[in-house]
């Protein structure tokens, strides 16, 4: 058992979100997804990040049930896919996600993407699900400052989180500053650069200096900046490795070295052009 369960951040919904979560994008549905969730819960994770579009909500639910960890101790996130946006469609999509998960509430429901012309109506539906306590917290993903300003201008409830791609190579400083100012917790997705910079010499050097792996250094950097991290792996050894990030710290020099790596590296989709 690691101490991965001990670090949480407060959300303005009143909930506490574990700072480490298992990501399951591109984790194949079926036994692979179930085993990844089981293994993560076994080594101390208490947070799983799925989405309708990942196609593995049913396995996430089965993994949680099979783990023996009580439901209320696991923080479960799923997300509304783009073709389900709009007020009524959102409500129906949420019901379908709950059914696949085999749960009667989720801890966090996110708008996966700021779909133009629909995102405000969809947010209205999330607010209803929040007020009904079927989504204990609600938030957004891939929202940059213009999307957030528009949302805050119309919303009854401020999003609890904004899940964005975030690494030393893509720091989105204006978005993170805006979110902190409004009490919106940042969830860093693809925190391991989707595997794209794991051989970077500076990371290797820092990892060597602190006696950790590059993956652990990347995750620790984000955690020290106050973010939630969502590393994905299907391999038990890496799932465990990625959880060993709360028993060391990066000193000021190491943090500054990583802070200097900004290069605008987007490994997935880029919401910058999304009006
Ligand atoms: N909201 C969104 O739009 C959005 C977009 C992208 C991602 N996400 C979320 O963020 C999660 C993580 O993002 P991601 O999957 O793009 O990328 P990631 O976690 O940055 O990287 C995953 C890759 O790194 C490998 N890996 C994992 N641990 C490792 C370690 N300790 N050492 C070396 N390699 C390691 C994995 O391979 P193995 O599996 O083979 O170990 C996989 O190829 C997703 O699963 C999802 O939950 C959200």
mmCIF file of C-alpha atoms and ligand atoms in Angstrom:
data_model
loop_
_atom_site.group_PDB
_atom_site.id
_atom_site.type_symbol
_atom_site.label_atom_id
_atom_site.label_comp_id
_atom_site.label_asym_id
_atom_site.label_seq_id
_atom_site.Cartn_x
_atom_site.Cartn_y
_atom_site.Cartn_z
ATOM 1 C CA UNK A 1 0.000 0.000 0.000
ATOM 2 C CA UNK A 2 1.370 3.388 -0.943
ATOM 3 C CA UNK A 3 0.381 6.681 0.622
ATOM 4 C CA UNK A 4 -1.306 7.666 -2.632
ATOM 5 C CA UNK A 5 -4.568 7.979 -0.763
ATOM 6 C CA UNK A 6 -3.396 10.636 1.636
ATOM 7 C CA UNK A 7 -3.029 13.600 -0.725
ATOM 8 C CA UNK A 8 -6.292 15.325 -1.608
ATOM 9 C CA UNK A 9 -7.273 18.794 -2.723
ATOM 10 C CA UNK A 10 -10.475 20.538 -1.624
ATOM 11 C CA UNK A 11 -13.048 21.317 -4.317
ATOM 12 C CA UNK A 12 -15.468 24.180 -3.852
ATOM 13 C CA UNK A 13 -18.292 21.626 -3.991
ATOM 14 C CA UNK A 14 -17.032 20.560 -0.555
ATOM 15 C CA UNK A 15 -15.611 17.275 -1.883
ATOM 16 C CA UNK A 16 -11.956 16.259 -1.614
ATOM 17 C CA UNK A 17 -10.293 15.039 -4.793
ATOM 18 C CA UNK A 18 -7.353 12.617 -4.580
ATOM 19 C CA UNK A 19 -4.394 14.329 -6.228
ATOM 20 C CA UNK A 20 -3.464 11.118 -8.054
ATOM 21 C CA UNK A 21 -5.901 9.416 -10.402
ATOM 22 C CA UNK A 22 -5.573 6.532 -12.840
ATOM 23 C CA UNK A 23 -6.210 7.607 -16.441
ATOM 24 C CA UNK A 24 -7.824 4.999 -18.694
ATOM 25 C CA UNK A 25 -7.867 6.616 -22.154
ATOM 26 C CA UNK A 26 -6.605 4.012 -24.666
ATOM 27 C CA UNK A 27 -6.835 1.314 -22.005
ATOM 28 C CA UNK A 28 -8.599 -1.464 -23.922
ATOM 29 C CA UNK A 29 -12.084 -2.353 -22.692
ATOM 30 C CA UNK A 30 -12.541 -5.720 -21.023
ATOM 31 C CA UNK A 31 -10.039 -7.549 -18.856
ATOM 32 C CA UNK A 32 -7.221 -5.025 -19.444
ATOM 33 C CA UNK A 33 -9.255 -2.100 -18.121
ATOM 34 C CA UNK A 34 -10.662 -4.123 -15.214
ATOM 35 C CA UNK A 35 -7.178 -5.331 -14.232
ATOM 36 C CA UNK A 36 -5.695 -1.819 -14.444
ATOM 37 C CA UNK A 37 -8.390 -0.461 -12.118
ATOM 38 C CA UNK A 38 -8.048 -3.424 -9.722
ATOM 39 C CA UNK A 39 -4.281 -3.035 -9.613
ATOM 40 C CA UNK A 40 -4.452 0.716 -9.073
ATOM 41 C CA UNK A 41 -6.919 0.341 -6.198
ATOM 42 C CA UNK A 42 -4.799 -2.439 -4.738
ATOM 43 C CA UNK A 43 -1.714 -0.191 -4.548
ATOM 44 C CA UNK A 44 -3.609 2.739 -3.083
ATOM 45 C CA UNK A 45 -5.116 4.842 -5.870
ATOM 46 C CA UNK A 46 -8.559 6.113 -4.951
ATOM 47 C CA UNK A 47 -9.426 7.963 -8.150
ATOM 48 C CA UNK A 48 -10.186 6.792 -11.696
ATOM 49 C CA UNK A 49 -10.644 9.082 -14.696
ATOM 50 C CA UNK A 50 -12.743 7.641 -17.523
ATOM 51 C CA UNK A 51 -15.053 9.038 -20.218
ATOM 52 C CA UNK A 52 -17.861 7.799 -22.410
ATOM 53 C CA UNK A 53 -15.597 8.017 -25.450
ATOM 54 C CA UNK A 54 -12.956 5.770 -23.836
ATOM 55 C CA UNK A 55 -15.394 2.863 -24.154
ATOM 56 C CA UNK A 56 -14.447 1.320 -20.809
ATOM 57 C CA UNK A 57 -16.902 2.783 -18.272
ATOM 58 C CA UNK A 58 -18.423 -0.674 -17.647
ATOM 59 C CA UNK A 59 -14.998 -2.131 -16.874
ATOM 60 C CA UNK A 60 -14.116 0.741 -14.572
ATOM 61 C CA UNK A 61 -17.315 0.046 -12.633
ATOM 62 C CA UNK A 62 -16.607 -3.688 -12.562
ATOM 63 C CA UNK A 63 -13.024 -3.084 -11.406
ATOM 64 C CA UNK A 64 -14.199 -0.887 -8.552
ATOM 65 C CA UNK A 65 -16.831 -3.414 -7.457
ATOM 66 C CA UNK A 66 -14.334 -6.272 -7.726
ATOM 67 C CA UNK A 67 -11.712 -4.446 -5.655
ATOM 68 C CA UNK A 68 -13.529 -4.647 -2.356
ATOM 69 C CA UNK A 69 -12.814 -0.954 -1.760
ATOM 70 C CA UNK A 70 -16.045 0.706 -0.617
ATOM 71 C CA UNK A 71 -17.668 2.816 -3.342
ATOM 72 C CA UNK A 72 -17.576 5.987 -1.260
ATOM 73 C CA UNK A 73 -13.783 5.739 -0.962
ATOM 74 C CA UNK A 74 -13.215 5.860 -4.728
ATOM 75 C CA UNK A 75 -13.429 9.124 -6.662
ATOM 76 C CA UNK A 76 -14.938 8.350 -10.072
ATOM 77 C CA UNK A 77 -14.883 10.803 -12.973
ATOM 78 C CA UNK A 78 -16.550 10.422 -16.347
ATOM 79 C CA UNK A 79 -17.137 12.879 -19.164
ATOM 80 C CA UNK A 80 -19.799 13.990 -21.590
ATOM 81 C CA UNK A 81 -18.791 13.318 -25.187
ATOM 82 C CA UNK A 82 -19.185 15.980 -27.866
ATOM 83 C CA UNK A 83 -22.049 14.395 -29.806
ATOM 84 C CA UNK A 84 -24.049 14.179 -26.565
ATOM 85 C CA UNK A 85 -23.897 17.937 -25.897
ATOM 86 C CA UNK A 86 -27.079 19.999 -25.531
ATOM 87 C CA UNK A 87 -29.361 20.131 -22.454
ATOM 88 C CA UNK A 88 -31.618 17.093 -22.973
ATOM 89 C CA UNK A 89 -28.988 14.942 -24.652
ATOM 90 C CA UNK A 90 -26.607 15.609 -21.761
ATOM 91 C CA UNK A 91 -29.122 14.344 -19.220
ATOM 92 C CA UNK A 92 -29.667 11.183 -21.268
ATOM 93 C CA UNK A 93 -25.937 10.646 -21.793
ATOM 94 C CA UNK A 94 -25.322 11.005 -18.059
ATOM 95 C CA UNK A 95 -27.940 8.322 -17.286
ATOM 96 C CA UNK A 96 -26.309 6.001 -19.833
ATOM 97 C CA UNK A 97 -22.853 6.559 -18.320
ATOM 98 C CA UNK A 98 -24.152 5.827 -14.815
ATOM 99 C CA UNK A 99 -25.769 2.666 -16.093
ATOM 100 C CA UNK A 100 -22.581 1.460 -17.779
ATOM 101 C CA UNK A 101 -20.569 2.276 -14.655
ATOM 102 C CA UNK A 102 -23.151 0.500 -12.502
ATOM 103 C CA UNK A 103 -23.200 3.455 -10.095
ATOM 104 C CA UNK A 104 -25.911 5.720 -8.767
ATOM 105 C CA UNK A 105 -23.698 8.822 -8.705
ATOM 106 C CA UNK A 106 -20.341 9.969 -10.012
ATOM 107 C CA UNK A 107 -17.910 12.073 -8.058
ATOM 108 C CA UNK A 108 -17.158 14.318 -11.004
ATOM 109 C CA UNK A 109 -18.832 14.831 -14.367
ATOM 110 C CA UNK A 110 -16.980 16.872 -16.984
ATOM 111 C CA UNK A 111 -17.754 18.556 -20.266
ATOM 112 C CA UNK A 112 -15.051 16.828 -22.308
ATOM 113 C CA UNK A 113 -14.620 19.655 -24.807
ATOM 114 C CA UNK A 114 -15.948 23.233 -25.244
ATOM 115 C CA UNK A 115 -18.302 22.460 -28.143
ATOM 116 C CA UNK A 116 -19.262 25.763 -29.797
ATOM 117 C CA UNK A 117 -22.936 26.684 -29.603
ATOM 118 C CA UNK A 118 -23.759 23.886 -27.162
ATOM 119 C CA UNK A 119 -21.434 24.146 -24.185
ATOM 120 C CA UNK A 120 -23.569 26.565 -22.162
ATOM 121 C CA UNK A 121 -26.734 24.458 -22.546
ATOM 122 C CA UNK A 122 -24.740 21.358 -21.633
ATOM 123 C CA UNK A 123 -23.383 23.147 -18.573
ATOM 124 C CA UNK A 124 -26.946 23.940 -17.527
ATOM 125 C CA UNK A 125 -27.662 20.211 -17.544
ATOM 126 C CA UNK A 126 -24.553 19.506 -15.474
ATOM 127 C CA UNK A 127 -25.735 22.107 -12.954
ATOM 128 C CA UNK A 128 -29.028 20.244 -12.668
ATOM 129 C CA UNK A 129 -27.200 16.918 -12.133
ATOM 130 C CA UNK A 130 -25.101 18.619 -9.473
ATOM 131 C CA UNK A 131 -28.134 20.041 -7.689
ATOM 132 C CA UNK A 132 -29.708 16.572 -7.781
ATOM 133 C CA UNK A 133 -26.456 15.255 -6.221
ATOM 134 C CA UNK A 134 -26.084 12.652 -8.964
ATOM 135 C CA UNK A 135 -22.811 14.334 -9.928
ATOM 136 C CA UNK A 136 -21.178 15.299 -6.636
ATOM 137 C CA UNK A 137 -18.940 17.817 -8.448
ATOM 138 C CA UNK A 138 -19.055 19.163 -11.992
ATOM 139 C CA UNK A 139 -16.338 20.601 -14.145
ATOM 140 C CA UNK A 140 -14.917 21.173 -17.580
ATOM 141 C CA UNK A 141 -12.070 19.907 -19.710
ATOM 142 C CA UNK A 142 -10.043 21.584 -22.425
ATOM 143 C CA UNK A 143 -11.397 25.010 -21.463
ATOM 144 C CA UNK A 144 -9.000 27.927 -22.006
ATOM 145 C CA UNK A 145 -9.478 31.452 -20.627
ATOM 146 C CA UNK A 146 -12.011 32.661 -23.259
ATOM 147 C CA UNK A 147 -14.159 29.535 -22.735
ATOM 148 C CA UNK A 148 -13.954 29.934 -18.954
ATOM 149 C CA UNK A 149 -14.858 33.636 -19.048
ATOM 150 C CA UNK A 150 -17.898 32.902 -21.186
ATOM 151 C CA UNK A 151 -18.956 30.085 -18.848
ATOM 152 C CA UNK A 152 -18.528 32.127 -15.671
ATOM 153 C CA UNK A 153 -20.626 34.866 -17.255
ATOM 154 C CA UNK A 154 -23.567 32.475 -17.596
ATOM 155 C CA UNK A 155 -23.100 29.820 -14.908
ATOM 156 C CA UNK A 156 -24.924 29.386 -11.621
ATOM 157 C CA UNK A 157 -22.146 27.101 -10.365
ATOM 158 C CA UNK A 158 -18.428 27.618 -10.999
ATOM 159 C CA UNK A 159 -16.732 24.476 -12.358
ATOM 160 C CA UNK A 160 -14.892 22.586 -9.626
ATOM 161 C CA UNK A 161 -12.079 21.541 -11.972
ATOM 162 C CA UNK A 162 -10.647 22.176 -15.404
ATOM 163 C CA UNK A 163 -8.900 19.126 -16.879
ATOM 164 C CA UNK A 164 -6.280 20.207 -19.422
ATOM 165 C CA UNK A 165 -3.119 18.845 -20.970
ATOM 166 C CA UNK A 166 -0.369 20.066 -18.661
ATOM 167 C CA UNK A 167 3.335 19.212 -18.435
ATOM 168 C CA UNK A 168 6.553 21.223 -18.082
ATOM 169 C CA UNK A 169 6.493 21.317 -21.891
ATOM 170 C CA UNK A 170 2.961 22.805 -22.012
ATOM 171 C CA UNK A 171 2.159 24.899 -18.943
ATOM 172 C CA UNK A 172 -0.879 26.965 -20.041
ATOM 173 C CA UNK A 173 0.083 29.624 -17.492
ATOM 174 C CA UNK A 174 -2.742 32.030 -18.311
ATOM 175 C CA UNK A 175 -5.334 29.266 -17.900
ATOM 176 C CA UNK A 176 -3.865 27.945 -14.662
ATOM 177 C CA UNK A 177 -3.631 31.487 -13.206
ATOM 178 C CA UNK A 178 -7.262 32.168 -14.133
ATOM 179 C CA UNK A 179 -8.381 28.882 -12.595
ATOM 180 C CA UNK A 180 -6.507 29.471 -9.352
ATOM 181 C CA UNK A 181 -8.021 32.945 -9.117
ATOM 182 C CA UNK A 182 -11.498 31.370 -9.335
ATOM 183 C CA UNK A 183 -10.813 28.380 -7.091
ATOM 184 C CA UNK A 184 -10.951 25.913 -10.000
ATOM 185 C CA UNK A 185 -8.625 22.942 -9.440
ATOM 186 C CA UNK A 186 -6.421 22.004 -12.396
ATOM 187 C CA UNK A 187 -6.306 18.362 -13.435
ATOM 188 C CA UNK A 188 -3.212 17.662 -15.551
ATOM 189 C CA UNK A 189 -3.922 15.190 -18.330
ATOM 190 C CA UNK A 190 -1.228 13.392 -20.332
ATOM 191 C CA UNK A 191 1.091 14.294 -17.411
ATOM 192 C CA UNK A 192 3.753 11.941 -18.805
ATOM 193 C CA UNK A 193 3.692 13.807 -22.163
ATOM 194 C CA UNK A 194 1.882 10.783 -23.646
ATOM 195 C CA UNK A 195 5.368 9.215 -23.636
ATOM 196 C CA UNK A 196 6.836 11.927 -25.892
ATOM 197 C CA UNK A 197 9.536 13.469 -23.663
ATOM 198 C CA UNK A 198 10.428 10.680 -21.245
ATOM 199 C CA UNK A 199 14.002 10.605 -22.567
ATOM 200 C CA UNK A 200 14.584 14.359 -22.212
ATOM 201 C CA UNK A 201 18.149 14.834 -20.868
ATOM 202 C CA UNK A 202 17.183 17.396 -18.233
ATOM 203 C CA UNK A 203 14.479 15.102 -16.862
ATOM 204 C CA UNK A 204 16.910 12.204 -16.830
ATOM 205 C CA UNK A 205 19.409 14.374 -14.978
ATOM 206 C CA UNK A 206 16.898 15.529 -12.329
ATOM 207 C CA UNK A 207 15.609 11.963 -11.938
ATOM 208 C CA UNK A 208 19.160 10.783 -11.349
ATOM 209 C CA UNK A 209 19.776 13.572 -8.824
ATOM 210 C CA UNK A 210 16.701 12.719 -6.737
ATOM 211 C CA UNK A 211 16.966 8.958 -7.218
ATOM 212 C CA UNK A 212 13.569 8.639 -8.921
ATOM 213 C CA UNK A 213 12.277 7.848 -12.399
ATOM 214 C CA UNK A 214 11.493 10.455 -15.056
ATOM 215 C CA UNK A 215 7.793 9.603 -14.786
ATOM 216 C CA UNK A 216 7.858 10.226 -11.020
ATOM 217 C CA UNK A 217 9.659 13.547 -11.503
ATOM 218 C CA UNK A 218 7.058 14.737 -14.041
ATOM 219 C CA UNK A 219 4.181 13.773 -11.758
ATOM 220 C CA UNK A 220 5.815 15.297 -8.687
ATOM 221 C CA UNK A 221 6.424 18.586 -10.521
ATOM 222 C CA UNK A 222 2.708 18.862 -11.260
ATOM 223 C CA UNK A 223 1.652 17.813 -7.764
ATOM 224 C CA UNK A 224 3.961 20.450 -6.248
ATOM 225 C CA UNK A 225 2.296 23.049 -8.453
ATOM 226 C CA UNK A 226 -0.994 22.069 -6.819
ATOM 227 C CA UNK A 227 -2.481 20.016 -9.659
ATOM 228 C CA UNK A 228 -4.244 16.674 -9.812
ATOM 229 C CA UNK A 229 -2.318 14.216 -12.031
ATOM 230 C CA UNK A 230 -3.887 11.464 -14.159
ATOM 231 C CA UNK A 231 -1.158 9.123 -15.440
ATOM 232 C CA UNK A 232 -2.315 6.214 -17.579
ATOM 233 C CA UNK A 233 -0.719 2.785 -17.574
ATOM 234 C CA UNK A 234 -1.930 -0.768 -17.963
ATOM 235 C CA UNK A 235 1.286 -2.242 -16.534
ATOM 236 C CA UNK A 236 1.227 -3.106 -12.814
ATOM 237 C CA UNK A 237 4.844 -2.051 -12.267
ATOM 238 C CA UNK A 238 4.230 1.383 -13.813
ATOM 239 C CA UNK A 239 0.886 1.816 -12.043
ATOM 240 C CA UNK A 240 2.786 1.328 -8.778
ATOM 241 C CA UNK A 241 5.728 3.499 -9.870
ATOM 242 C CA UNK A 242 3.400 6.367 -10.793
ATOM 243 C CA UNK A 243 1.887 6.305 -7.306
ATOM 244 C CA UNK A 244 5.225 6.709 -5.501
ATOM 245 C CA UNK A 245 5.216 10.486 -5.706
ATOM 246 C CA UNK A 246 4.205 11.611 -2.235
ATOM 247 C CA UNK A 247 7.348 10.532 -0.370
ATOM 248 C CA UNK A 248 9.836 12.948 -1.932
ATOM 249 C CA UNK A 249 10.019 16.577 -2.992
ATOM 250 C CA UNK A 250 11.725 18.429 -5.812
ATOM 251 C CA UNK A 251 13.857 21.290 -4.536
ATOM 252 C CA UNK A 252 13.604 24.845 -5.865
ATOM 253 C CA UNK A 253 16.345 24.273 -8.411
ATOM 254 C CA UNK A 254 14.708 21.171 -9.843
ATOM 255 C CA UNK A 255 11.316 22.922 -9.992
ATOM 256 C CA UNK A 256 12.896 25.910 -11.752
ATOM 257 C CA UNK A 257 14.700 23.621 -14.215
ATOM 258 C CA UNK A 258 11.419 21.927 -15.125
ATOM 259 C CA UNK A 259 9.545 25.242 -15.240
ATOM 260 C CA UNK A 260 12.002 26.347 -17.936
ATOM 261 C CA UNK A 261 11.015 23.519 -20.323
ATOM 262 C CA UNK A 262 7.932 25.253 -21.792
ATOM 263 C CA UNK A 263 7.724 24.677 -25.530
ATOM 264 C CA UNK A 264 4.001 24.639 -26.261
ATOM 265 C CA UNK A 265 4.024 20.856 -26.792
ATOM 266 C CA UNK A 266 0.465 19.681 -27.455
ATOM 267 C CA UNK A 267 0.372 15.893 -27.773
ATOM 268 C CA UNK A 268 -3.401 15.543 -28.121
ATOM 269 C CA UNK A 269 -6.043 17.983 -29.287
ATOM 270 C CA UNK A 270 -5.618 21.727 -28.949
ATOM 271 C CA UNK A 271 -8.578 23.824 -27.787
ATOM 272 C CA UNK A 272 -6.754 27.079 -28.626
ATOM 273 C CA UNK A 273 -8.635 27.474 -31.920
ATOM 274 C CA UNK A 274 -12.006 26.391 -30.529
ATOM 275 C CA UNK A 275 -14.329 29.419 -30.625
HETATM 276 N N1 LIG B 1 -9.794 15.371 -21.061
HETATM 277 C C1 LIG B 1 -9.106 15.064 -22.137
HETATM 278 O O1 LIG B 1 -9.348 15.578 -23.235
HETATM 279 C C2 LIG B 1 -7.986 14.097 -22.016
HETATM 280 C C3 LIG B 1 -7.077 13.923 -23.082
HETATM 281 C C4 LIG B 1 -6.013 13.027 -22.905
HETATM 282 C C5 LIG B 1 -5.860 12.349 -21.704
HETATM 283 N N2 LIG B 1 -6.777 12.504 -20.693
HETATM 284 C C6 LIG B 1 -6.665 11.767 -19.404
HETATM 285 O O2 LIG B 1 -5.302 11.740 -18.982
HETATM 286 C C7 LIG B 1 -4.876 10.377 -18.869
HETATM 287 C C8 LIG B 1 -3.404 10.230 -19.181
HETATM 288 O O3 LIG B 1 -3.087 10.764 -20.433
HETATM 289 P P1 LIG B 1 -2.392 9.935 -21.598
HETATM 290 O O4 LIG B 1 -2.860 8.547 -21.551
HETATM 291 O O5 LIG B 1 -2.568 10.743 -22.832
HETATM 292 O O6 LIG B 1 -0.853 10.040 -21.336
HETATM 293 P P2 LIG B 1 0.229 9.852 -20.162
HETATM 294 O O7 LIG B 1 -0.352 9.362 -18.898
HETATM 295 O O8 LIG B 1 0.978 11.126 -20.201
HETATM 296 O O9 LIG B 1 1.155 8.740 -20.819
HETATM 297 C C9 LIG B 1 0.720 7.438 -21.002
HETATM 298 C C10 LIG B 1 1.820 6.697 -21.744
HETATM 299 O O10 LIG B 1 2.990 6.584 -20.939
HETATM 300 C C11 LIG B 1 3.256 5.202 -20.652
HETATM 301 N N3 LIG B 1 3.659 5.134 -19.232
HETATM 302 C C12 LIG B 1 2.861 5.172 -18.135
HETATM 303 N N4 LIG B 1 3.587 5.136 -17.009
HETATM 304 C C13 LIG B 1 4.874 5.096 -17.389
HETATM 305 C C14 LIG B 1 6.096 5.040 -16.673
HETATM 306 N N5 LIG B 1 6.118 5.037 -15.342
HETATM 307 N N6 LIG B 1 7.260 4.990 -17.376
HETATM 308 C C15 LIG B 1 7.242 4.994 -18.729
HETATM 309 N N7 LIG B 1 6.118 5.052 -19.464
HETATM 310 C C16 LIG B 1 4.938 5.102 -18.791
HETATM 311 C C17 LIG B 1 1.983 4.447 -20.954
HETATM 312 O O11 LIG B 1 2.229 3.152 -21.449
HETATM 313 P P3 LIG B 1 1.663 1.793 -20.737
HETATM 314 O O12 LIG B 1 0.196 1.899 -20.592
HETATM 315 O O13 LIG B 1 2.105 0.752 -21.707
HETATM 316 O O14 LIG B 1 2.397 1.717 -19.425
HETATM 317 C C18 LIG B 1 1.401 5.292 -22.094
HETATM 318 O O15 LIG B 1 2.002 4.964 -23.334
HETATM 319 C C19 LIG B 1 -5.803 9.641 -19.847
HETATM 320 O O16 LIG B 1 -5.816 8.258 -19.614
HETATM 321 C C20 LIG B 1 -7.122 10.331 -19.560
HETATM 322 O O17 LIG B 1 -7.672 9.840 -18.355
HETATM 323 C C21 LIG B 1 -7.820 13.394 -20.836
#
